[in-house]
CSV table of C-alpha atoms in Angstrom, one decimal:
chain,number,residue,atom,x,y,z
A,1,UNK,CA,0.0,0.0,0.0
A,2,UNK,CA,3.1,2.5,0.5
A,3,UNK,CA,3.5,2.8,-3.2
A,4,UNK,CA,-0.3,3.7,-3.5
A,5,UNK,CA,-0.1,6.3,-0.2
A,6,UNK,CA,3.2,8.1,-2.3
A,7,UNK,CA,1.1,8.3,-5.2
A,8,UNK,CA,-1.5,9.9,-3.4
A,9,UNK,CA,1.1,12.6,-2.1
A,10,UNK,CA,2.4,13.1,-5.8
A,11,UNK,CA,-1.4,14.0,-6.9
A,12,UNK,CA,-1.9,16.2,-3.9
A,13,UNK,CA,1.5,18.1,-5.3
A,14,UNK,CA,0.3,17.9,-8.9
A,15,UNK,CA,-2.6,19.1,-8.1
A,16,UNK,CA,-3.7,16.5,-10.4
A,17,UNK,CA,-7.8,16.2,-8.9
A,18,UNK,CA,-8.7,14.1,-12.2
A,19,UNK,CA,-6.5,11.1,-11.4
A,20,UNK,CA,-6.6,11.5,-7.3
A,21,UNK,CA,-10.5,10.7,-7.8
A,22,UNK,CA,-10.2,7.8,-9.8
A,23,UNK,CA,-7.8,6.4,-7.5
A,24,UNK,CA,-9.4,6.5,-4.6
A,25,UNK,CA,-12.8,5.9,-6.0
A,26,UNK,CA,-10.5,2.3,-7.2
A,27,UNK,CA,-8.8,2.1,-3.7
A,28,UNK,CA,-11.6,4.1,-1.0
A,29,UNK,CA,-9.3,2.7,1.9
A,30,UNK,CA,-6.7,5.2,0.5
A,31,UNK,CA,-9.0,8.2,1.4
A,32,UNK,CA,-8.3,7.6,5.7
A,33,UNK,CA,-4.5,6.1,4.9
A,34,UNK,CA,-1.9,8.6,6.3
A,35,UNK,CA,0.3,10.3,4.1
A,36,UNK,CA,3.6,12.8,4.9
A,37,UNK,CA,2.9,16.7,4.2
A,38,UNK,CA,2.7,17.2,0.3
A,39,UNK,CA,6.1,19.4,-0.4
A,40,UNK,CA,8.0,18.4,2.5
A,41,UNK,CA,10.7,15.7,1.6
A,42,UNK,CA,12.3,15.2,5.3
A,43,UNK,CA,8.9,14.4,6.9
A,44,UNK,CA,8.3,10.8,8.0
A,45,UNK,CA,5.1,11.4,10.5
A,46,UNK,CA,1.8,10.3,8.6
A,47,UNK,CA,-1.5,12.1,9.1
A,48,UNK,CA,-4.7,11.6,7.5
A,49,UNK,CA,-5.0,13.4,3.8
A,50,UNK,CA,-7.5,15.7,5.0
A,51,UNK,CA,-4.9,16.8,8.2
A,52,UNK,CA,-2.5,17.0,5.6
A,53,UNK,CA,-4.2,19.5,2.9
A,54,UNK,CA,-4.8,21.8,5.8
A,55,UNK,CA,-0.9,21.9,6.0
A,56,UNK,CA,-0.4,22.6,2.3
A,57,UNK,CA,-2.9,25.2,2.5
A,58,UNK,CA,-0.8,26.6,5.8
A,59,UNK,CA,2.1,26.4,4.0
A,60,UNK,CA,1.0,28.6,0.4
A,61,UNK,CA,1.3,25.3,-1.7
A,62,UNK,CA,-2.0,25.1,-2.3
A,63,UNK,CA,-4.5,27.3,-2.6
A,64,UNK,CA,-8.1,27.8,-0.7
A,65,UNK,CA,-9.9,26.8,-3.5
A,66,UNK,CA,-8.1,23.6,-4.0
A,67,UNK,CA,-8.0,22.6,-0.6
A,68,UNK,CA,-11.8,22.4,-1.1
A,69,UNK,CA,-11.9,20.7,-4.3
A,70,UNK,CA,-9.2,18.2,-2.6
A,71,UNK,CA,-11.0,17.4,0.6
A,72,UNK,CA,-14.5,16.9,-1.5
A,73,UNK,CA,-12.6,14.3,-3.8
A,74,UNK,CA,-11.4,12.9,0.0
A,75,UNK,CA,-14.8,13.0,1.5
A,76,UNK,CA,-16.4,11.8,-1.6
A,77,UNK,CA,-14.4,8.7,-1.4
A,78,UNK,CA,-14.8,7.6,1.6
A,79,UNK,CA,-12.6,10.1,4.1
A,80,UNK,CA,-13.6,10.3,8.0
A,81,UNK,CA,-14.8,13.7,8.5
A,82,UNK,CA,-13.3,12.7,12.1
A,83,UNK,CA,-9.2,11.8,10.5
A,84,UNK,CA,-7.3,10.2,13.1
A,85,UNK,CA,-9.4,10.9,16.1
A,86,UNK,CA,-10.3,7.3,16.9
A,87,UNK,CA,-6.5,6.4,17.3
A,88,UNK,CA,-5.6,9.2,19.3
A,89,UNK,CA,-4.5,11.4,16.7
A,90,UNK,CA,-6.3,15.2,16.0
A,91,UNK,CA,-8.9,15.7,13.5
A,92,UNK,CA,-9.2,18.0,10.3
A,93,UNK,CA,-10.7,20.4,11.7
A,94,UNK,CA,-8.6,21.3,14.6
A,95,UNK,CA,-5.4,20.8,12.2
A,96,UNK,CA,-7.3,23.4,9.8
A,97,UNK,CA,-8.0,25.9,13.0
A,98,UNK,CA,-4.5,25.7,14.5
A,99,UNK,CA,-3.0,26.5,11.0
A,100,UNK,CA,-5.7,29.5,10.3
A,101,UNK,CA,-6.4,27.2,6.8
């Protein structure tokens, strides 16, 4: 599956929306599957994809606009609204508050 999470990343960077929803609508489980922040080669720590637009949106590599188109191909596909919280980990939202994205 790690060769299928990088890809996901790739998209994210492309910000290719075309392909991104035909993969995951091929591979839902994808959508929830943590990924490292899109732009950001040294980071190892995965978070869910939707924690993770919120930080390319922080960081100016995306824009507003596509955050949103990316997080409705996410949630169309099957993404917890919720991210990580059942494991411990912080949802969207609050990654999206504390960043001001």
């Amino acid at each position: 599956m790690k060769i299928f999470t990088q890809k996901v990343k790739k998209l994210i960077e492309r910000k290719d929306f075309q392909v991104l929803a035909k993969l995951l609508s091929e591979n839902p489980n994808l959508a929830n599957e943590g990924i490292t922040i899109p732009f950001e080669f040294f980071c190892r720590q995965k978070e869910h994809p939707l924690h993770r637009i919120c930080d390319a949106i922080f960081a100016r590599k995306i824009s507003d606009d596509d955050g949103i188109i990316f997080a409705k191909i996410f949630l169309e596909n099957g993404a917890k609204i919720d991210g990580n919280k059942i494991n411990g980990g912080g949802t969207p939202i609050l990654a999206a508050a504390s960043l001001h994205a």
